[in-house]
Each structure stands twice: as structure tokens, then as C-alpha cells.
């Protein structure tokens, strides 16, 4: 995906689909413990058993009480969802970007770049992100509630991703799987547009001041863009997590619950762990995408792709 202001016509949708999906799967698996801890911190604490605010303490407590494997509870759901999400997002962004680009020069204004990013975020949220985020969050919340109640993990409400999906569909129908759609879509649209916009500004600045454009520069620009994106969209992410808990909640109810429990600052709970994942994930996603595209170029007959124009979105 080219985050610069120019629409790269040399990368086919098929290449974006394959490279984006594969890179997303690798990234989500390697960074899942960050996502797990962030989700635990954002969920409503049981009475008398508060969740530590420090995500790293959450990780250590989970390992101590539930074992290392517990850190990857819901991981398969997120990996599958991320593969679909990034495949759809990379492909849809490139497709939408070409539609918005100047037909003669292929240039893309910053506003159109933001609109393309927002559109891609809505598409990926609808077809991949919301259902998988809902199942992942429900699994993590269910395991936490089971441990807090002193029950064994065998007594969990949901035995796995498939069982959770089946039970939610049986109890609440399709709406139950899409609970939190509004906040998830807002997060996806906001994250994509903010990150792309910030990345474009930084790329233009580094080019203006003749900073060499290489993988290190791109990683640095992407990391800074990730920091901006994390703090700008964290409130939406926190409300989304509450809405998609095991019990579920409406958007307004989830917002009120966060404010009642922690005040305005509570909207940024989990920022530290999400920030760590965003910076780390951006580097992994960019590197993996670049390498996969390099492999696909000779296979798919595209030998003129400028890899330094590639960027990653999380």
C-alpha cells in the first residue's frame, strides 16, 4: 500500500491482497500478548477484584495464575481476522486510491488520501474486523471472569472461538457478532486515515529536508505515525472493547460505564500496551509486506515496483 500522495499503479490488487494478508497474520501472532493485556485492562473489573492499570503487571499475573498459554487465548480468531482485515484493507485502499487519483498524473491530494483510508477502514471493519474483534474480546473477558470467580478454565462459558461464535449467534443472532460495529468502524476509519495522513506529512518533510528514504526512515515515520494514531483513537478503542465484552453493551452504555468506573482518563486505559504493539507491529508489518512483495514481483511479472513507496496501516 502506498501511503504517499501518489497512487502507485504498478502494484496489482492481487499482490496487495496476498502480501497484506500474510504480513498481517505474521504481525498479529507475534504481537498478540500486547493486544491481550490491553483488552484485559480496558474491560470492566469485577467487584473486589480490580484489574491492574499496568498492562505489564497484567501479563505477569496471567502467566502466574493461568499459564503462558492463556496469553494467546483468542489469538487464532485475531490472526484469522487480521489476515482478512489487512488483505481487504491493502486491496481496498489501493483500489479506492486509484479511483480518487488524478487520471493523468496519478497524484493524490492529502484530503483524498484521508478519504481513501477512511473508506478502506469501513470496508475492512464490515467484512472482517468487527466479527473477529467481538469473538476475541468475548473469549478474553470470559476467561478473566472465570478466573476471578475461582473456577477452572474448563468451566468457561466459551470453550473456543468456534463455540463462542455459535453461542453468540444462538443467543443474540447476527447482531451479537456485530456488537460494537459502530465503534469498531469508527476506530478502523479513524486509525487508517490518521496514520496515513501523519505518515504522508512525515514523508514529505523528510523528503523536503533530503533525508535518505530507506527502510529505517520509513520505519521511523511509521512508528511516529503509530504514536499519534494510538492516542488520537484510544477512546474509541476503549469503548469498543467494553461494547464487545462477554456480556456485551451498547455504545452509549459502554461509554457511560468507562466514565463511571475511571473518569475521563479511563478512555485512554490500555494506551501503553497498545502503543507498544502499534510501534512494534508497524515495523513487523512493513518489513513482512516488503519482503513478500519482493518475492511476488518475479512470480507475478512486476519487476518495477518501488518498495520504498510501500507503507503499513494498523
GROMACS .gro file of C-alpha atoms in nm:
model
  314
    1UNK     CA    1   0.000   0.000   0.000
    2UNK     CA    2   0.143   0.333  -0.093
    3UNK     CA    3   0.085   0.591   0.180
    4UNK     CA    4   0.239   0.877  -0.013
    5UNK     CA    5   0.032   1.126  -0.209
    6UNK     CA    6   0.082   0.932  -0.532
    7UNK     CA    7  -0.124   0.635  -0.640
    8UNK     CA    8   0.116   0.355  -0.734
    9UNK     CA    9  -0.031   0.190  -1.042
   10UNK     CA   10   0.238  -0.076  -1.054
   11UNK     CA   11   0.105  -0.293  -0.772
   12UNK     CA   12  -0.189  -0.515  -0.862
   13UNK     CA   13  -0.481  -0.578  -0.624
   14UNK     CA   14  -0.380  -0.945  -0.611
   15UNK     CA   15  -0.032  -0.853  -0.485
   16UNK     CA   16  -0.182  -0.622  -0.220
   17UNK     CA   17  -0.426  -0.895  -0.114
   18UNK     CA   18  -0.162  -1.168  -0.076
   19UNK     CA   19   0.116  -0.957   0.077
   20UNK     CA   20  -0.114  -0.761   0.308
   21UNK     CA   21  -0.292  -1.071   0.440
   22UNK     CA   22   0.026  -1.270   0.500
   23UNK     CA   23   0.206  -0.980   0.667
   24UNK     CA   24  -0.097  -0.912   0.886
   25UNK     CA   25  -0.109  -1.273   1.004
   26UNK     CA   26   0.260  -1.272   1.099
   27UNK     CA   27   0.230  -0.939   1.280
   28UNK     CA   28  -0.083  -1.028   1.477
   29UNK     CA   29   0.061  -1.356   1.606
   30UNK     CA   30   0.391  -1.203   1.721
   31UNK     CA   31   0.228  -0.907   1.897
   32UNK     CA   32  -0.081  -1.078   2.042
   33UNK     CA   33   0.030  -1.065   2.411
   34UNK     CA   34   0.025  -0.682   2.381
   35UNK     CA   35  -0.332  -0.697   2.248
   36UNK     CA   36  -0.436  -0.945   2.519
   37UNK     CA   37  -0.310  -0.724   2.802
   38UNK     CA   38  -0.460  -0.410   2.651
   39UNK     CA   39  -0.800  -0.578   2.628
   40UNK     CA   40  -0.786  -0.702   2.989
   41UNK     CA   41  -0.701  -0.352   3.113
   42UNK     CA   42  -0.995  -0.198   2.925
   43UNK     CA   43  -1.260  -0.446   3.042
   44UNK     CA   44  -1.479  -0.375   3.346
   45UNK     CA   45  -1.321  -0.506   3.665
   46UNK     CA   46  -1.515  -0.750   3.883
   47UNK     CA   47  -1.618  -0.616   4.224
   48UNK     CA   48  -1.340  -0.662   4.475
   49UNK     CA   49  -1.100  -0.786   4.207
   50UNK     CA   50  -0.968  -0.477   4.026
   51UNK     CA   51  -0.759  -0.517   3.711
   52UNK     CA   52  -0.411  -0.360   3.744
   53UNK     CA   53  -0.365  -0.044   3.539
   54UNK     CA   54  -0.016  -0.152   3.439
   55UNK     CA   55  -0.051  -0.385   3.137
   56UNK     CA   56   0.284  -0.548   3.212
   57UNK     CA   57   0.156  -0.643   3.557
   58UNK     CA   58  -0.150  -0.791   3.386
   59UNK     CA   59   0.078  -1.012   3.176
   60UNK     CA   60   0.278  -1.131   3.478
   61UNK     CA   61  -0.039  -1.209   3.676
   62UNK     CA   62  -0.193  -1.402   3.387
   63UNK     CA   63   0.124  -1.610   3.345
   64UNK     CA   64   0.135  -1.677   3.721
   65UNK     CA   65  -0.234  -1.765   3.763
   66UNK     CA   66  -0.335  -1.904   3.425
   67UNK     CA   67  -0.014  -2.001   3.249
   68UNK     CA   68   0.167  -1.870   2.940
   69UNK     CA   69  -0.085  -2.029   2.704
   70UNK     CA   70  -0.357  -1.802   2.845
   71UNK     CA   71  -0.182  -1.503   2.689
   72UNK     CA   72  -0.275  -1.642   2.349
   73UNK     CA   73  -0.643  -1.705   2.429
   74UNK     CA   74  -0.840  -1.574   2.132
   75UNK     CA   75  -0.523  -1.544   1.924
   76UNK     CA   76  -0.640  -1.773   1.643
   77UNK     CA   77  -0.951  -1.559   1.599
   78UNK     CA   78  -0.747  -1.239   1.581
   79UNK     CA   79  -0.490  -1.390   1.342
   80UNK     CA   80  -0.762  -1.508   1.103
   81UNK     CA   81  -0.936  -1.174   1.133
   82UNK     CA   82  -0.614  -0.980   1.081
   83UNK     CA   83  -0.526  -1.179   0.771
   84UNK     CA   84  -0.868  -1.096   0.628
   85UNK     CA   85  -0.854  -0.738   0.758
   86UNK     CA   86  -0.515  -0.649   0.613
   87UNK     CA   87  -0.579  -0.835   0.289
   88UNK     CA   88  -0.906  -0.644   0.242
   89UNK     CA   89  -0.762  -0.316   0.366
   90UNK     CA   90  -0.450  -0.324   0.149
   91UNK     CA   91  -0.651  -0.421  -0.158
   92UNK     CA   92  -0.942  -0.184  -0.098
   93UNK     CA   93  -0.714   0.111  -0.018
   94UNK     CA   94  -0.515   0.064  -0.338
   95UNK     CA   95  -0.835   0.024  -0.541
   96UNK     CA   96  -1.008   0.327  -0.386
   97UNK     CA   97  -0.688   0.529  -0.412
   98UNK     CA   98  -0.666   0.466  -0.785
   99UNK     CA   99  -1.028   0.576  -0.824
  100UNK     CA  100  -0.955   0.903  -0.639
  101UNK     CA  101  -0.623   0.973  -0.813
  102UNK     CA  102  -0.567   1.218  -1.096
  103UNK     CA  103  -0.613   1.015  -1.418
  104UNK     CA  104  -0.312   1.173  -1.586
  105UNK     CA  105  -0.052   1.213  -1.310
  106UNK     CA  106  -0.173   0.951  -1.064
  107UNK     CA  107  -0.131   1.209  -0.784
  108UNK     CA  108  -0.350   1.202  -0.475
  109UNK     CA  109  -0.425   1.504  -0.256
  110UNK     CA  110  -0.391   1.471   0.124
  111UNK     CA  111  -0.771   1.501   0.163
  112UNK     CA  112  -0.838   1.226  -0.091
  113UNK     CA  113  -0.572   1.013   0.076
  114UNK     CA  114  -0.756   1.052   0.407
  115UNK     CA  115  -1.089   0.969   0.243
  116UNK     CA  116  -0.938   0.661   0.078
  117UNK     CA  117  -0.802   0.548   0.414
  118UNK     CA  118  -1.136   0.603   0.587
  119UNK     CA  119  -1.320   0.413   0.315
  120UNK     CA  120  -1.078   0.121   0.340
  121UNK     CA  121  -1.129   0.118   0.717
  122UNK     CA  122  -1.506   0.094   0.680
  123UNK     CA  123  -1.476  -0.190   0.429
  124UNK     CA  124  -1.237  -0.394   0.646
  125UNK     CA  125  -1.447  -0.335   0.960
  126UNK     CA  126  -1.762  -0.458   0.787
  127UNK     CA  127  -1.622  -0.771   0.631
  128UNK     CA  128  -1.357  -0.881   0.881
  129UNK     CA  129  -1.266  -0.672   1.185
  130UNK     CA  130  -1.591  -0.638   1.382
  131UNK     CA  131  -1.686  -1.010   1.398
  132UNK     CA  132  -1.333  -1.126   1.487
  133UNK     CA  133  -1.278  -0.849   1.742
  134UNK     CA  134  -1.611  -0.936   1.906
  135UNK     CA  135  -1.521  -1.305   1.941
  136UNK     CA  136  -1.165  -1.232   2.058
  137UNK     CA  137  -1.283  -0.984   2.321
  138UNK     CA  138  -1.560  -1.216   2.444
  139UNK     CA  139  -1.309  -1.502   2.486
  140UNK     CA  140  -1.063  -1.287   2.683
  141UNK     CA  141  -1.339  -1.144   2.903
  142UNK     CA  142  -1.492  -1.487   2.967
  143UNK     CA  143  -1.155  -1.634   3.073
  144UNK     CA  144  -1.093  -1.339   3.305
  145UNK     CA  145  -1.436  -1.371   3.468
  146UNK     CA  146  -1.386  -1.745   3.513
  147UNK     CA  147  -1.050  -1.694   3.685
  148UNK     CA  148  -1.191  -1.414   3.904
  149UNK     CA  149  -1.473  -1.645   4.018
  150UNK     CA  150  -1.221  -1.910   4.125
  151UNK     CA  151  -1.344  -2.158   3.866
  152UNK     CA  152  -1.130  -2.381   3.648
  153UNK     CA  153  -1.076  -2.286   3.284
  154UNK     CA  154  -1.278  -2.596   3.189
  155UNK     CA  155  -1.583  -2.417   3.333
  156UNK     CA  156  -1.561  -2.123   3.094
  157UNK     CA  157  -1.875  -2.010   2.915
  158UNK     CA  158  -1.695  -2.029   2.581
  159UNK     CA  159  -1.471  -2.327   2.502
  160UNK     CA  160  -1.309  -2.168   2.199
  161UNK     CA  161  -1.358  -1.935   1.903
  162UNK     CA  162  -1.597  -2.166   1.717
  163UNK     CA  163  -1.803  -2.239   2.029
  164UNK     CA  164  -1.817  -1.869   2.120
  165UNK     CA  165  -1.935  -1.777   1.771
  166UNK     CA  166  -2.202  -2.047   1.777
  167UNK     CA  167  -2.327  -1.948   2.123
  168UNK     CA  168  -2.338  -1.577   2.045
  169UNK     CA  169  -2.527  -1.644   1.722
  170UNK     CA  170  -2.768  -1.875   1.904
  171UNK     CA  171  -2.831  -1.627   2.186
  172UNK     CA  172  -2.819  -1.292   2.010
  173UNK     CA  173  -2.825  -1.368   1.638
  174UNK     CA  174  -2.606  -1.191   1.381
  175UNK     CA  175  -2.642  -0.869   1.578
  176UNK     CA  176  -2.450  -1.030   1.864
  177UNK     CA  177  -2.149  -1.099   1.641
  178UNK     CA  178  -2.161  -0.741   1.512
  179UNK     CA  179  -2.196  -0.583   1.857
  180UNK     CA  180  -1.963  -0.285   1.870
  181UNK     CA  181  -1.980  -0.232   1.492
  182UNK     CA  182  -2.016   0.146   1.519
  183UNK     CA  183  -1.715   0.195   1.747
  184UNK     CA  184  -1.506  -0.065   1.561
  185UNK     CA  185  -1.579   0.104   1.229
  186UNK     CA  186  -1.504   0.446   1.375
  187UNK     CA  187  -1.176   0.309   1.508
  188UNK     CA  188  -1.082   0.148   1.175
  189UNK     CA  189  -1.173   0.457   0.971
  190UNK     CA  190  -1.001   0.689   1.219
  191UNK     CA  191  -0.691   0.475   1.260
  192UNK     CA  192  -0.639   0.433   0.888
  193UNK     CA  193  -0.695   0.798   0.799
  194UNK     CA  194  -0.491   0.943   1.090
  195UNK     CA  195  -0.200   0.708   1.036
  196UNK     CA  196  -0.193   0.760   0.662
  197UNK     CA  197  -0.219   1.138   0.698
  198UNK     CA  198   0.058   1.156   0.959
  199UNK     CA  199   0.280   0.923   0.756
  200UNK     CA  200   0.232   1.138   0.444
  201UNK     CA  201   0.324   1.458   0.628
  202UNK     CA  202   0.637   1.298   0.775
  203UNK     CA  203   0.739   1.152   0.440
  204UNK     CA  204   0.702   1.489   0.271
  205UNK     CA  205   0.908   1.658   0.545
  206UNK     CA  206   1.190   1.402   0.529
  207UNK     CA  207   1.196   1.430   0.151
  208UNK     CA  208   1.199   1.810   0.169
  209UNK     CA  209   1.500   1.805   0.403
  210UNK     CA  210   1.671   1.542   0.184
  211UNK     CA  211   1.665   1.264   0.442
  212UNK     CA  212   1.753   0.938   0.270
  213UNK     CA  213   1.439   0.734   0.205
  214UNK     CA  214   1.508   0.379   0.315
  215UNK     CA  215   1.360   0.113   0.540
  216UNK     CA  216   1.491   0.282   0.856
  217UNK     CA  217   1.336   0.617   0.760
  218UNK     CA  218   1.006   0.450   0.671
  219UNK     CA  219   1.007   0.255   0.999
  220UNK     CA  220   1.069   0.575   1.196
  221UNK     CA  221   0.794   0.764   1.014
  222UNK     CA  222   0.557   0.473   1.064
  223UNK     CA  223   0.641   0.448   1.435
  224UNK     CA  224   0.573   0.819   1.494
  225UNK     CA  225   0.250   0.791   1.296
  226UNK     CA  226   0.158   0.497   1.519
  227UNK     CA  227   0.209   0.705   1.833
  228UNK     CA  228  -0.016   0.983   1.703
  229UNK     CA  229  -0.278   0.730   1.594
  230UNK     CA  230  -0.278   0.546   1.928
  231UNK     CA  231  -0.351   0.849   2.142
  232UNK     CA  232  -0.595   1.002   1.891
  233UNK     CA  233  -0.811   0.689   1.860
  234UNK     CA  234  -0.767   0.522   2.203
  235UNK     CA  235  -1.104   0.641   2.344
  236UNK     CA  236  -1.285   0.473   2.054
  237UNK     CA  237  -1.085   0.155   2.110
  238UNK     CA  238  -1.166   0.151   2.483
  239UNK     CA  239  -1.540   0.194   2.424
  240UNK     CA  240  -1.528  -0.074   2.152
  241UNK     CA  241  -1.369  -0.321   2.395
  242UNK     CA  242  -1.641  -0.259   2.654
  243UNK     CA  243  -1.914  -0.296   2.394
  244UNK     CA  244  -1.772  -0.630   2.279
  245UNK     CA  245  -1.723  -0.789   2.623
  246UNK     CA  246  -1.872  -1.129   2.706
  247UNK     CA  247  -2.192  -0.965   2.836
  248UNK     CA  248  -2.195  -0.705   2.562
  249UNK     CA  249  -2.313  -0.344   2.581
  250UNK     CA  250  -2.444  -0.067   2.360
  251UNK     CA  251  -2.208   0.212   2.255
  252UNK     CA  252  -2.364   0.469   2.489
  253UNK     CA  253  -2.378   0.219   2.776
  254UNK     CA  254  -2.013   0.126   2.721
  255UNK     CA  255  -1.909   0.493   2.722
  256UNK     CA  256  -2.101   0.563   3.044
  257UNK     CA  257  -1.951   0.254   3.205
  258UNK     CA  258  -1.595   0.369   3.137
  259UNK     CA  259  -1.664   0.718   3.272
  260UNK     CA  260  -1.835   0.579   3.585
  261UNK     CA  261  -1.550   0.339   3.657
  262UNK     CA  262  -1.245   0.551   3.579
  263UNK     CA  263  -1.347   0.902   3.475
  264UNK     CA  264  -1.235   1.070   3.152
  265UNK     CA  265  -0.883   0.928   3.190
  266UNK     CA  266  -1.033   0.583   3.165
  267UNK     CA  267  -1.090   0.639   2.793
  268UNK     CA  268  -0.715   0.607   2.747
  269UNK     CA  269  -0.675   0.286   2.950
  270UNK     CA  270  -0.450   0.039   2.772
  271UNK     CA  271  -0.269   0.311   2.576
  272UNK     CA  272   0.074   0.196   2.694
  273UNK     CA  273   0.029  -0.160   2.575
  274UNK     CA  274  -0.144  -0.058   2.254
  275UNK     CA  275   0.135   0.190   2.187
  276UNK     CA  276   0.397  -0.081   2.231
  277UNK     CA  277   0.208  -0.307   1.996
  278UNK     CA  278   0.149  -0.031   1.739
  279UNK     CA  279   0.516   0.063   1.709
  280UNK     CA  280   0.633  -0.299   1.712
  281UNK     CA  281   0.355  -0.412   1.479
  282UNK     CA  282   0.424  -0.133   1.231
  283UNK     CA  283   0.784  -0.246   1.194
  284UNK     CA  284   0.688  -0.612   1.155
  285UNK     CA  285   0.405  -0.541   0.911
  286UNK     CA  286   0.618  -0.310   0.695
  287UNK     CA  287   0.914  -0.549   0.684
  288UNK     CA  288   0.700  -0.855   0.615
  289UNK     CA  289   0.499  -0.677   0.347
  290UNK     CA  290   0.815  -0.552   0.176
  291UNK     CA  291   0.973  -0.898   0.171
  292UNK     CA  292   0.658  -1.069   0.047
  293UNK     CA  293   0.613  -0.816  -0.233
  294UNK     CA  294   0.978  -0.873  -0.331
  295UNK     CA  295   0.901  -1.245  -0.362
  296UNK     CA  296   0.583  -1.180  -0.561
  297UNK     CA  297   0.740  -0.941  -0.811
  298UNK     CA  298   0.921  -1.205  -1.024
  299UNK     CA  299   0.635  -1.452  -0.981
  300UNK     CA  300   0.367  -1.206  -1.092
  301UNK     CA  301   0.582  -1.031  -1.352
  302UNK     CA  302   0.615  -0.694  -1.180
  303UNK     CA  303   0.984  -0.605  -1.169
  304UNK     CA  304   0.948  -0.228  -1.142
  305UNK     CA  305   0.776  -0.189  -0.806
  306UNK     CA  306   0.932   0.076  -0.584
  307UNK     CA  307   0.929  -0.090  -0.243
  308UNK     CA  308   1.016   0.232  -0.063
  309UNK     CA  309   0.672   0.365  -0.156
  310UNK     CA  310   0.512   0.085   0.047
  311UNK     CA  311   0.365   0.157   0.388
  312UNK     CA  312   0.172  -0.030   0.656
  313UNK     CA  313  -0.150   0.053   0.837
  314UNK     CA  314  -0.258  -0.098   1.182
   0.00000   0.00000   0.00000
